[in-house]
Every structure is written in C-alpha cells, then in structure tokens.
CSV table of C-alpha atoms and ligand atoms in Angstrom, one decimal:
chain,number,residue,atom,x,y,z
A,1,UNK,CA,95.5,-121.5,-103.6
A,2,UNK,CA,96.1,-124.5,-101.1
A,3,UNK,CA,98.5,-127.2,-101.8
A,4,UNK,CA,96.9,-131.2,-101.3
A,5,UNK,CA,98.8,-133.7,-100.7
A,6,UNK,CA,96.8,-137.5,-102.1
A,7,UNK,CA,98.3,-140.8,-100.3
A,8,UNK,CA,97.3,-143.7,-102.6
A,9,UNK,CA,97.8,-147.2,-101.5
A,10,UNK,CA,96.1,-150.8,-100.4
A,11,UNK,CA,97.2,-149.9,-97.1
A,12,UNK,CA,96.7,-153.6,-96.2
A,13,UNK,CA,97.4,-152.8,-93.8
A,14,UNK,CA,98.5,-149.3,-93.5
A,15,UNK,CA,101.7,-148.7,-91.4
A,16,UNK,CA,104.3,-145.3,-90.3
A,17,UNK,CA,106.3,-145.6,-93.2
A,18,UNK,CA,103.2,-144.3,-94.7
A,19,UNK,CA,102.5,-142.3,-92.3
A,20,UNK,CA,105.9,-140.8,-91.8
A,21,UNK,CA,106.1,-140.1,-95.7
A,22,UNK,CA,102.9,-138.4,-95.2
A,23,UNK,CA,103.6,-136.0,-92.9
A,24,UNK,CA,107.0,-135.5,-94.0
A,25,UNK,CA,105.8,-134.2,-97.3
A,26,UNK,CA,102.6,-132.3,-95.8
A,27,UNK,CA,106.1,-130.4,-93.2
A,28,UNK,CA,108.2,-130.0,-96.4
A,29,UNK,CA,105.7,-128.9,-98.8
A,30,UNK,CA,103.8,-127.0,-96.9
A,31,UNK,CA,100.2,-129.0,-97.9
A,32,UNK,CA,97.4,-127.8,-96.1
A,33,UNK,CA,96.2,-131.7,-95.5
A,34,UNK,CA,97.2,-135.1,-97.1
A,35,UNK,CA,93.7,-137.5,-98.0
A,36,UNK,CA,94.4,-140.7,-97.9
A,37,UNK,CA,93.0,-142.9,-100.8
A,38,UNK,CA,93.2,-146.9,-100.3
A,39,UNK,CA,92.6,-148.5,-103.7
A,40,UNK,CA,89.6,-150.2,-104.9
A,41,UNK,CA,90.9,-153.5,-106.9
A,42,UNK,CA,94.2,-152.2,-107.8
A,43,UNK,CA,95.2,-152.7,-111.7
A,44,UNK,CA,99.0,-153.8,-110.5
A,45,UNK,CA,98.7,-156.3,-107.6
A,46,UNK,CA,98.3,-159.4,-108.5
A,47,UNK,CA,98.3,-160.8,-104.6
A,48,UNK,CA,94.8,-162.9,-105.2
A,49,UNK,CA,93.9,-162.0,-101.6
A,50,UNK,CA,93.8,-158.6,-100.5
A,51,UNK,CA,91.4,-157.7,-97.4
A,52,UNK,CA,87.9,-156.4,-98.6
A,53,UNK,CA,87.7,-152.6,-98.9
A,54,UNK,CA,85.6,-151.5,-95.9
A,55,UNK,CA,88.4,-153.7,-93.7
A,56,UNK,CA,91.4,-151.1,-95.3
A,57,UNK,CA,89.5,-148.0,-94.8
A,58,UNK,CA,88.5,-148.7,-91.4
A,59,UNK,CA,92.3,-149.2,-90.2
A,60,UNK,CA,93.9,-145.9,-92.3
A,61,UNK,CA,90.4,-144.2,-90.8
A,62,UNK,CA,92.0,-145.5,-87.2
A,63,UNK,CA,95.4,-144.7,-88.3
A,64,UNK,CA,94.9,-141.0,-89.0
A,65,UNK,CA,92.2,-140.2,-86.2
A,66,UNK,CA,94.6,-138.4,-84.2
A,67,UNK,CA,96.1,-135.8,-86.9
A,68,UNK,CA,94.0,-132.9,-87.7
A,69,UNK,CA,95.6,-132.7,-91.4
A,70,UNK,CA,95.0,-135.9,-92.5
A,71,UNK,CA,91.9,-136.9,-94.4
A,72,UNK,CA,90.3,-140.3,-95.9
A,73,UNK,CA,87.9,-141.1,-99.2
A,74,UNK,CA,86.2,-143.9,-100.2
A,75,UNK,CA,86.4,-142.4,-103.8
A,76,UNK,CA,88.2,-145.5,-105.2
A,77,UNK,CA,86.7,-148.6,-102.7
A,78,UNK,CA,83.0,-147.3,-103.5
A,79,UNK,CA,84.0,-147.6,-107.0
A,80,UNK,CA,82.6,-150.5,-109.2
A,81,UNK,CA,86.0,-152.7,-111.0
A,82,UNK,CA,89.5,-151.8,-111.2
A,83,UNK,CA,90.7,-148.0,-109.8
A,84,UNK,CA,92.8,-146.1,-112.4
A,85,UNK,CA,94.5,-143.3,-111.3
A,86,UNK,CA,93.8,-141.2,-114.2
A,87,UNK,CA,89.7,-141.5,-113.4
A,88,UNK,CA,90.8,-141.0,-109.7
A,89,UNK,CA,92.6,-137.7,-110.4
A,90,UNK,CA,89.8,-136.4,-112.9
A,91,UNK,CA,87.5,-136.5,-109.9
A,92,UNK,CA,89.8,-135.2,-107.2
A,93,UNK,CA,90.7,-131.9,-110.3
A,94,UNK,CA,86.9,-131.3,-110.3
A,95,UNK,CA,86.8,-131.2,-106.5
A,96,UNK,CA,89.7,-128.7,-106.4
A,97,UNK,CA,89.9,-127.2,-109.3
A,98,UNK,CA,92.0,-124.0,-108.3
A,99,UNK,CA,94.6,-125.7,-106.0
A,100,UNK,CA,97.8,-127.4,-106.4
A,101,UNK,CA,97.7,-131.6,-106.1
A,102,UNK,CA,100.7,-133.9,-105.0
A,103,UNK,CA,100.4,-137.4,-105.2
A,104,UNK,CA,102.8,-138.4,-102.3
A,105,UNK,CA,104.2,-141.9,-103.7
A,106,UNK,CA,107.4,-144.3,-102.5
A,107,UNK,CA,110.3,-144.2,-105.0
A,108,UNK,CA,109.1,-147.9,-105.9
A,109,UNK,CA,105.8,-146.8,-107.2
A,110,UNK,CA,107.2,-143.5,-108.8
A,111,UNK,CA,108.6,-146.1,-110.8
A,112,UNK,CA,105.8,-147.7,-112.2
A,113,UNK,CA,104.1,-144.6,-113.1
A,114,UNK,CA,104.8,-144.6,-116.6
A,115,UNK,CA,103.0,-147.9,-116.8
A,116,UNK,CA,99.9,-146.8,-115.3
A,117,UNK,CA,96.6,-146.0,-118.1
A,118,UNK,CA,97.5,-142.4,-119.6
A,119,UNK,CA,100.8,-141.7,-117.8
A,120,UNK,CA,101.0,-138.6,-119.8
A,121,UNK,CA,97.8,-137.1,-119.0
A,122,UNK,CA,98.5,-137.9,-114.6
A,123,UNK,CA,101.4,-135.4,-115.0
A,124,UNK,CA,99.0,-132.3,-116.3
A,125,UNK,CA,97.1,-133.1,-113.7
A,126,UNK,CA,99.2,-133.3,-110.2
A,127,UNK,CA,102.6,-133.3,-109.3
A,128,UNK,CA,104.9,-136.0,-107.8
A,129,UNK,CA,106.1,-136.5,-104.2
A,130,UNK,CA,108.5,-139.4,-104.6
A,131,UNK,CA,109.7,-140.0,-101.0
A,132,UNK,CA,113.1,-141.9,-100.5
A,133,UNK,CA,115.0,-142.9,-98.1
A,134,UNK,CA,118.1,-141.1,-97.2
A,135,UNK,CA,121.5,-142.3,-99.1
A,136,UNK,CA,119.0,-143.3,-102.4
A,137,UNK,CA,120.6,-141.4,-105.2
A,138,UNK,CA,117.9,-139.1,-106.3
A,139,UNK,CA,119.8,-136.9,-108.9
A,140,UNK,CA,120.8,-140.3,-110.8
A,141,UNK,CA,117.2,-141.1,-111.0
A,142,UNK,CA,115.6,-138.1,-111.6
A,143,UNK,CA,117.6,-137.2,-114.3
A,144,UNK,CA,116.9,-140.3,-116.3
A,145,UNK,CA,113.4,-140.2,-115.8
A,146,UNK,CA,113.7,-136.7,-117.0
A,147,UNK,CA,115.3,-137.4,-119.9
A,148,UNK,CA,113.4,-140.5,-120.5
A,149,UNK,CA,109.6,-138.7,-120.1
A,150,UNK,CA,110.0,-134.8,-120.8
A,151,UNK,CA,106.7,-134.7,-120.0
A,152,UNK,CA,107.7,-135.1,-115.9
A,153,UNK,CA,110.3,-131.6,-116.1
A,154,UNK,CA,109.4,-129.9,-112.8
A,155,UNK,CA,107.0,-132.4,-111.7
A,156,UNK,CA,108.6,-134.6,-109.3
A,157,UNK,CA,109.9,-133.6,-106.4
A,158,UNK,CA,112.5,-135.7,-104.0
A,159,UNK,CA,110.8,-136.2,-100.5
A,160,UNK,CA,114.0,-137.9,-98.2
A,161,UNK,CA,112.0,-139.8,-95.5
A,162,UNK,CA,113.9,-141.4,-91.8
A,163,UNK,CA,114.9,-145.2,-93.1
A,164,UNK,CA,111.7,-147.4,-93.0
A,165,UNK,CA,111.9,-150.4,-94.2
A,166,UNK,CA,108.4,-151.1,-93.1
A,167,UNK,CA,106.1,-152.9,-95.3
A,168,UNK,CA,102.8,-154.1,-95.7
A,169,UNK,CA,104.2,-157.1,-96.9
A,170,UNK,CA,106.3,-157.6,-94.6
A,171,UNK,CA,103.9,-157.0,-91.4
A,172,UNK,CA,101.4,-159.7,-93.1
A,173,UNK,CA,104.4,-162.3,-93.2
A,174,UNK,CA,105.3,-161.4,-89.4
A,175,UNK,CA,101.9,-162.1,-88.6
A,176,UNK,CA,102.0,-165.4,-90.4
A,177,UNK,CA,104.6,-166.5,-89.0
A,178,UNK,CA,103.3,-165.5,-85.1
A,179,UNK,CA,106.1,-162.7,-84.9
A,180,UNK,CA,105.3,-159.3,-83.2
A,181,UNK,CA,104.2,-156.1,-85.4
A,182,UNK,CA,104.1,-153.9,-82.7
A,183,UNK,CA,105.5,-150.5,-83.4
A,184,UNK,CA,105.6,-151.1,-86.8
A,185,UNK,CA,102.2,-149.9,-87.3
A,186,UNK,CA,99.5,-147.4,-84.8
A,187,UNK,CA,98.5,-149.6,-82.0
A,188,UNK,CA,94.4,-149.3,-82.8
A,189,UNK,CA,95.0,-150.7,-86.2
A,190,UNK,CA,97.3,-153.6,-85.0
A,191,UNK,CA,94.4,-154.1,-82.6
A,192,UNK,CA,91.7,-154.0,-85.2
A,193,UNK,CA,93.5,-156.2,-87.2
A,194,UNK,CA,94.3,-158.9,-84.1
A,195,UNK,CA,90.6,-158.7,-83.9
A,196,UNK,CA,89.7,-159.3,-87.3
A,197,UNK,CA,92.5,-161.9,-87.4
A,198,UNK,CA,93.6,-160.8,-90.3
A,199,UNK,CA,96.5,-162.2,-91.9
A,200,UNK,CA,96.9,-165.0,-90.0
A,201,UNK,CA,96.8,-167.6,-93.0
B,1,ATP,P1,102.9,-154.0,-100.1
B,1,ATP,O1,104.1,-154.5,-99.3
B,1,ATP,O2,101.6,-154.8,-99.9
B,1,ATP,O3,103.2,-153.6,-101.5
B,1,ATP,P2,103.4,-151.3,-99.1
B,1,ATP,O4,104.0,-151.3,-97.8
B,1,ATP,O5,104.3,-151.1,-100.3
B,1,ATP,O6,102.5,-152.6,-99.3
B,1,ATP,P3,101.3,-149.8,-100.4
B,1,ATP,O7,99.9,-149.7,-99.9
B,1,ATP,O8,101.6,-150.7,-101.6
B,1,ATP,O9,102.2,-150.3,-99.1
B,1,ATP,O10,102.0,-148.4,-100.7
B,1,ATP,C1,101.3,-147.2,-100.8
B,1,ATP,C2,102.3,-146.1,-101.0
B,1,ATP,O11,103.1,-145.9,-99.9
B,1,ATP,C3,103.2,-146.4,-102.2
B,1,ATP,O12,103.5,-145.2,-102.9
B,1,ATP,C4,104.5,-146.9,-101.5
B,1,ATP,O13,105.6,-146.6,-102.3
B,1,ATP,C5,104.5,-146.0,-100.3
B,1,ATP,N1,105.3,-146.7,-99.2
B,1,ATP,C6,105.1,-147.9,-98.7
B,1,ATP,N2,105.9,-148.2,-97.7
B,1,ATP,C7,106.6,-147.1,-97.5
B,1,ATP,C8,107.7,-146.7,-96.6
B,1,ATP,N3,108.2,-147.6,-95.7
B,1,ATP,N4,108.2,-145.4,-96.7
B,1,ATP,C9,107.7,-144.6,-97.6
B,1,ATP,N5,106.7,-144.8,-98.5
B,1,ATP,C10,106.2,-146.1,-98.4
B,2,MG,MG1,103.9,-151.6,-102.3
C-alpha cells in the first residue's frame, strides 16, 4: 500500500510555499510522491481573471521538473466547467484504489472544506494534510473542527511548515507594482512568466 500525497491549487502562479508544504508532508508522511493538481475553473475564486489552464500547468510542470517524487495532471484543466473536488477524488480512488490519499492543503483552505459539494463524502475518500505555520494553534482548531464535523475524527493531520508567507496573490501584486519576485518562486517559472508577461496589468 503506498501513501499519495494530491497538491490542489490555481497555482497562478505556483510558488515554495507550495512547494515547501509539499515536500514537507511527502518527509513527514512518508508519501511515496505528491501530484500536483492545478484547478480547472475553480468553484471558490471569484478573481474574474485567472491565467488560462495550459499557462498554470506549464509553470508547476517547470516548478517540479527537478524532484523525482513530484508528479503533475491535467485531470481538472482538461475538464469541461467548474472542477469539484468530490468528482476529482472519485477519479484519482479509481486510479488507486488500494492506496492511502492525502490531500495536502494550507490551514486557510482546510477551512473551507466543509463548504465544498459533498464535504462528507471527501472525508471517506482521502485524508487531510492541513499544513500551518509554526506558532498557529493547531489543537484549538482541530478540536473544534472535530467536534463541529465528527465525520473528520482521525482524518486531518497537522503538517507545521518553515514561515511562508508567500502568496500567489501577493507575487501578482509585486509584479504589478514592478517590484522583484525573485526567490519567492523557482527561477524557470518567474522566467516563464516574465516571458509571458503575465501579471503585469
Ligand atoms: P492565491 O493568493 O491566489 O489564493 P495561494 O498562494 O493561496 O494563491 P493557491 O493556489 O490558492 O495559492 O493554494 C493552493 C494550496 O496551497 C492551498 O491549499 C493553500 O492553502 C496552499 N498554500 C498557499 N500558499 C501556501 C504557503 N505559503 N504555505 C503553505 N501552503 C500554502
Ligand atoms: Mg489561496
């Protein structure tokens, strides 16, 4: 039985904080690889402008190149409409239908599980990665959430990642602004997306 770590995200663009969470979880939980899963149209963000789906893959594809245990699919951006998680995780159960699936996700978006289509049904399905940084009070917030969803007992594990406070967000307003990004993010992708001139307005 193998343990798989899945990285959702828009990765617009993709940066080491999720890199770092990445391989942090695939050290600490032993996952024989982490695939990385950029989002098709995703059902939460309501940013009217997010970079076409070939453009995302293309920089997490040059963002994992150089570590053998990290994978990429175009399961969600080859998808027609909106990407639910739920349909995402049906599909990646049928691929591997003996092994154990964590879905490596920021303490943010752990939050906002319970909102996503069929929140019950994710947790029979895969188990939670929620990575944090060090100093957030995990017990606090994993004992509400607990007690608040039964349905989660035993399926989220605390990840603590280095402080990163690296954000896609944040990159794309540095490069609006003409400020550097460098460091912030794998140098082929910060040069793939100077190229592109993505984010620029
Ligand atoms: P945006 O600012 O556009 O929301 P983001 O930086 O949050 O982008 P996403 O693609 O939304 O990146 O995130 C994908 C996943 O990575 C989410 O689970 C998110 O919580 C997690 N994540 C994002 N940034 C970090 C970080 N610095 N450290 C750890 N996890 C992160
Ligand atoms: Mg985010």
């Amino acid at each position: 039985m193998k343990k798989i770590g899945i990285m959702g995200g828009t990765f617009d663009p993709i940066h080491y904080g999720h890199l770092v969470a990445a391989e942090m979880a695939r050290g600490e939980f032993k996952l024989s690889k982490v695939l990385f899963i950029p989002t098709g149209t995703p059902p939460h963000k309501n940013r009217r402008d997010i970079s076409a789906g070939e453009v995302r893959f293309e920089m997490v594809k040059r963002a994992i190149q150089d570590n053998p245990a990290f994978d990429i699919s175009a399961l969600e951006i080859e998808r027609e409409g909106p990407s639910y998680t739920v349909e995402t995780l049906r599909v990646l159960r049928r691929t591997w239908p003996e092994d154990e699936l964590y879905f490596i996700t920021g303490s943010d978006a752990l939050l906002e599980i319970f909102s996503w289509r069929e929140a019950e049904e994710i947790f029979k399905l895969i188990q939670f990665i929620g990575a944090a940084r060090p100093g957030f009070d995990a017990s606090d917030f994993f004992l509400k959430v607990q007690q608040e969803h039964p349905e989660t007992q035993g399926k989220i594990h605390y990840l603590e990642v280095p402080a990163l406070a690296i954000s896609s967000t944040d990159i794309r307003a540095r490069v609006r602004r003409g400020e550097p990004i460098r460091y912030l993010l794998p140098e082929p992708v910060r040069l793939y997306l100077e190229e592109l001139g993505l984010y620029v307005e």
